Amino acid sequence: MGAESGGIKPPRQLLDRWGRVAKDLRISVTDRCNLRCSYCLPEDADTWIPRQDLLTPREFGRLAQVALSLGIRKVRLTGGEPLLRPDLEEIIRKIRQAFIEADLPAEIALTTNAIGLATRIDSLVEAGLGRINISLDTLDPDRYFALAKRDRFSEVAAALEKLPGSGLDPVKLNSVILDQKSLEELPDLVRFALRRGFQWRAIEFMPIGPLGGSAAVRPHASDIFRRLQECFTLTSIETDPAAPARRWNVAAGSDYPAGIIGVIASESAPFCASCDRTRLSANGRVYSCLFSLSFVDLLAPLRQGASNEELAQLWLSAQAAKPAGHTEITAERRTYSLSQIGG
Ligand code: SAM
């Protein structure tokens, strides 16, 4: 064992027993976060991945090589909060290098709360970042503090003003629709996004995390759609069956341009049947599904000198066991946060 260049014979695919093929890799680069959104990471959260178990940029690059050899074509970095990694640019560089070596166009995206982004946009773009999703549930600083338990709204706002023209395209603003207040604020969020040339997406609350048990009483995609229709002129856009969002073109209004919005209805219209994702946690565990507690560990074999071929075999076995859908969620899973696997 030991060669980083262990030969891998393409074409191979991350196929599961239901016939789905993974092409989209979500990588969590850390489980830590600088916010404490009550529905995601409670204030008393105290179980973190030990620092020495966090994958290094070089290790992320190596696992990206393996994933690309198995048919992965897009990589999204998430967390926890990925910008908490001071070496995020280096992680992106290593993953881009893996795309280049595989002779593939680099498709690297980031999901972030945008705290600290304002000063790093240029370095992230220079490293190879192509697209970005910003999570922002409200434009009201008081509500932001109430939801996220941290007074950081002004830093997010500063980053959002710097994104137009930054080279990141598209920029998507993602808002979890938590309650009646979220529904009321939804038109402001849409207009805010369209004025800056961003896409906007509503995320239906998922039964996962500390408040997971309350999903049934949260607004559903039908409530979100009704509210959108009340406020905007929408034309449906044909979407890729594997895409999680249902999308619409929004006609321009008197004080905002035309643009694109979407609703991710993971609960009321789960897209599990066409899910094309596989997930790598910050400590090198492959999860085939966001809602699954089972994983295959790559960290130990990687650090013990496994070849790319051996790592590929482990990844194939993890993906083969992907559950059919969210119905297999256990009560135990609900107590875990999205920030642990990578939302
Ligand atoms: N820190 C980064 C961010 O804020 O985008 C990445 C990780 S965060 C876990 C990713 C997304 O998951 C955020 O948009 C967050 O709002 C969302 N999220 C967390 N728990 C959720 C839940 N129960 N239902 C729907 N979305 C959730």
Short mmCIF file of C-alpha atoms in Angstrom, two decimals, residues 67-215:
data_model
loop_
_atom_site.label_atom_id
_atom_site.label_comp_id
_atom_site.label_asym_id
_atom_site.label_seq_id
_atom_site.Cartn_x
_atom_site.Cartn_y
_atom_site.Cartn_z
CA ALA A 67 -14.13 10.73 -6.00
CA LEU A 68 -13.48 12.10 -9.51
CA SER A 69 -12.26 8.67 -10.61
CA LEU A 70 -15.64 7.34 -9.46
CA GLY A 71 -17.68 9.74 -11.60
CA ILE A 72 -18.05 12.74 -9.29
CA ARG A 73 -18.31 15.90 -11.40
CA LYS A 74 -19.28 18.59 -8.88
CA VAL A 75 -17.93 19.36 -5.42
CA ARG A 76 -19.63 21.59 -2.86
CA LEU A 77 -17.83 22.61 0.33
CA THR A 78 -19.95 23.04 3.42
CA GLY A 79 -19.86 22.48 7.18
CA GLY A 80 -20.23 23.60 9.99
CA GLU A 81 -19.05 26.93 8.71
CA PRO A 82 -16.40 26.39 6.01
CA LEU A 83 -14.99 29.92 6.34
CA LEU A 84 -13.81 28.99 9.83
CA ARG A 85 -11.05 27.03 8.13
CA PRO A 86 -8.19 29.46 7.55
CA ASP A 87 -6.88 26.98 4.96
CA LEU A 88 -10.12 26.89 2.93
CA GLU A 89 -8.37 28.46 -0.07
CA GLU A 90 -5.71 25.73 0.08
CA ILE A 91 -8.43 23.04 0.26
CA ILE A 92 -10.03 24.54 -2.86
CA ARG A 93 -6.66 24.69 -4.65
CA LYS A 94 -6.04 20.99 -3.93
CA ILE A 95 -9.49 20.00 -5.14
CA ARG A 96 -9.08 22.12 -8.27
CA GLN A 97 -5.77 20.39 -8.89
CA ALA A 98 -7.58 17.03 -8.75
CA PHE A 99 -10.06 18.25 -11.41
CA ILE A 100 -7.18 19.45 -13.60
CA GLU A 101 -5.31 16.14 -13.27
CA ALA A 102 -8.51 14.27 -14.21
CA ASP A 103 -8.88 16.57 -17.24
CA LEU A 104 -12.28 17.75 -16.01
CA PRO A 105 -13.70 21.27 -15.73
CA ALA A 106 -13.45 22.36 -12.08
CA GLU A 107 -16.93 22.64 -10.58
CA ILE A 108 -16.37 23.83 -7.02
CA ALA A 109 -19.04 25.55 -4.94
CA LEU A 110 -19.34 26.78 -1.36
CA THR A 111 -22.24 26.94 1.10
CA THR A 112 -21.62 29.51 3.82
CA ASN A 113 -23.22 31.90 6.29
CA ALA A 114 -20.94 34.61 4.77
CA ILE A 115 -19.40 35.75 8.08
CA GLY A 116 -15.86 36.78 7.18
CA LEU A 117 -16.52 36.36 3.47
CA ALA A 118 -16.15 40.04 2.53
CA THR A 119 -12.34 39.95 2.82
CA ARG A 120 -11.89 36.51 1.27
CA ILE A 121 -13.94 36.64 -1.94
CA ASP A 122 -10.94 37.39 -4.15
CA SER A 123 -8.69 34.74 -2.62
CA LEU A 124 -11.46 32.12 -2.86
CA VAL A 125 -12.09 32.94 -6.52
CA GLU A 126 -8.36 32.91 -7.24
CA ALA A 127 -8.12 29.46 -5.58
CA GLY A 128 -10.79 28.06 -7.91
CA LEU A 129 -14.17 28.65 -6.32
CA GLY A 130 -16.87 29.04 -8.98
CA ARG A 131 -20.21 29.42 -7.22
CA ILE A 132 -21.57 30.26 -3.83
CA ASN A 133 -24.72 29.71 -1.76
CA ILE A 134 -25.30 32.07 1.15
CA SER A 135 -27.57 30.96 3.98
CA LEU A 136 -29.59 33.89 5.29
CA ASP A 137 -33.01 33.45 6.88
CA THR A 138 -33.83 37.12 7.51
CA LEU A 139 -32.84 40.68 6.59
CA ASP A 140 -33.86 42.00 10.00
CA PRO A 141 -30.81 42.29 12.31
CA ASP A 142 -32.96 41.70 15.43
CA ARG A 143 -34.53 38.56 14.02
CA TYR A 144 -31.10 37.45 12.81
CA PHE A 145 -29.84 37.69 16.39
CA ALA A 146 -32.91 35.89 17.71
CA LEU A 147 -32.44 33.03 15.23
CA ALA A 148 -28.65 32.75 15.10
CA LYS A 149 -27.87 33.84 18.69
CA ARG A 150 -24.95 35.93 17.45
CA ASP A 151 -24.83 39.59 16.44
CA ARG A 152 -23.09 39.14 13.07
CA PHE A 153 -25.67 40.47 10.60
CA SER A 154 -23.57 43.48 9.56
CA GLU A 155 -20.70 41.19 8.48
CA VAL A 156 -23.06 39.17 6.31
CA ALA A 157 -24.53 42.33 4.81
CA ALA A 158 -21.02 43.61 3.97
CA ALA A 159 -20.20 40.39 2.12
CA LEU A 160 -23.46 40.42 0.19
CA GLU A 161 -22.70 43.92 -1.14
CA LYS A 162 -19.32 42.70 -2.43
CA LEU A 163 -20.59 39.62 -4.26
CA PRO A 164 -22.09 41.20 -7.41
CA GLY A 165 -19.37 41.23 -10.07
CA SER A 166 -17.00 39.11 -7.94
CA GLY A 167 -16.79 36.33 -10.52
CA LEU A 168 -18.83 33.92 -8.42
CA ASP A 169 -21.77 32.88 -10.55
CA PRO A 170 -24.45 32.10 -9.67
CA VAL A 171 -24.81 33.54 -6.19
CA LYS A 172 -27.78 31.91 -4.46
CA LEU A 173 -29.37 33.17 -1.29
CA ASN A 174 -30.95 30.31 0.68
CA SER A 175 -33.55 31.00 3.39
CA VAL A 176 -35.03 28.33 5.63
CA ILE A 177 -38.75 29.04 6.04
CA LEU A 178 -39.25 28.49 9.73
CA ASP A 179 -42.56 30.07 10.65
CA GLN A 180 -45.19 32.68 9.82
CA LYS A 181 -42.62 35.47 10.16
CA SER A 182 -40.45 33.83 7.50
CA LEU A 183 -43.46 33.68 5.17
CA GLU A 184 -44.16 37.36 5.81
CA GLU A 185 -40.57 38.34 5.06
CA LEU A 186 -40.29 36.21 1.96
CA PRO A 187 -41.11 38.97 -0.61
CA ASP A 188 -38.42 41.24 0.91
CA LEU A 189 -35.85 38.45 0.67
CA VAL A 190 -36.76 37.79 -2.97
CA ARG A 191 -36.53 41.48 -3.95
CA PHE A 192 -33.27 41.87 -2.03
CA ALA A 193 -31.76 38.93 -3.95
CA LEU A 194 -33.02 39.96 -7.40
CA ARG A 195 -31.76 43.53 -7.01
CA ARG A 196 -28.24 42.17 -6.55
CA GLY A 197 -28.49 39.66 -9.39
CA PHE A 198 -28.67 36.70 -6.98
CA GLN A 199 -31.02 33.74 -7.22
CA TRP A 200 -33.16 33.09 -4.15
CA ARG A 201 -34.30 29.77 -2.77
CA ALA A 202 -36.71 28.90 0.01
CA ILE A 203 -35.75 25.82 1.99
CA GLU A 204 -38.52 23.84 3.58
CA PHE A 205 -37.70 22.93 7.17
CA MET A 206 -36.37 19.35 7.45
CA PRO A 207 -37.00 16.94 10.35
CA ILE A 208 -33.39 16.95 11.40
CA GLY A 209 -31.43 18.75 14.11
CA PRO A 210 -32.49 19.92 17.57
CA LEU A 211 -35.97 21.08 16.47
CA GLY A 212 -36.42 18.28 13.94
CA GLY A 213 -39.51 16.95 15.68
CA SER A 214 -41.36 20.21 14.91
CA ALA A 215 -41.20 19.83 11.10
#
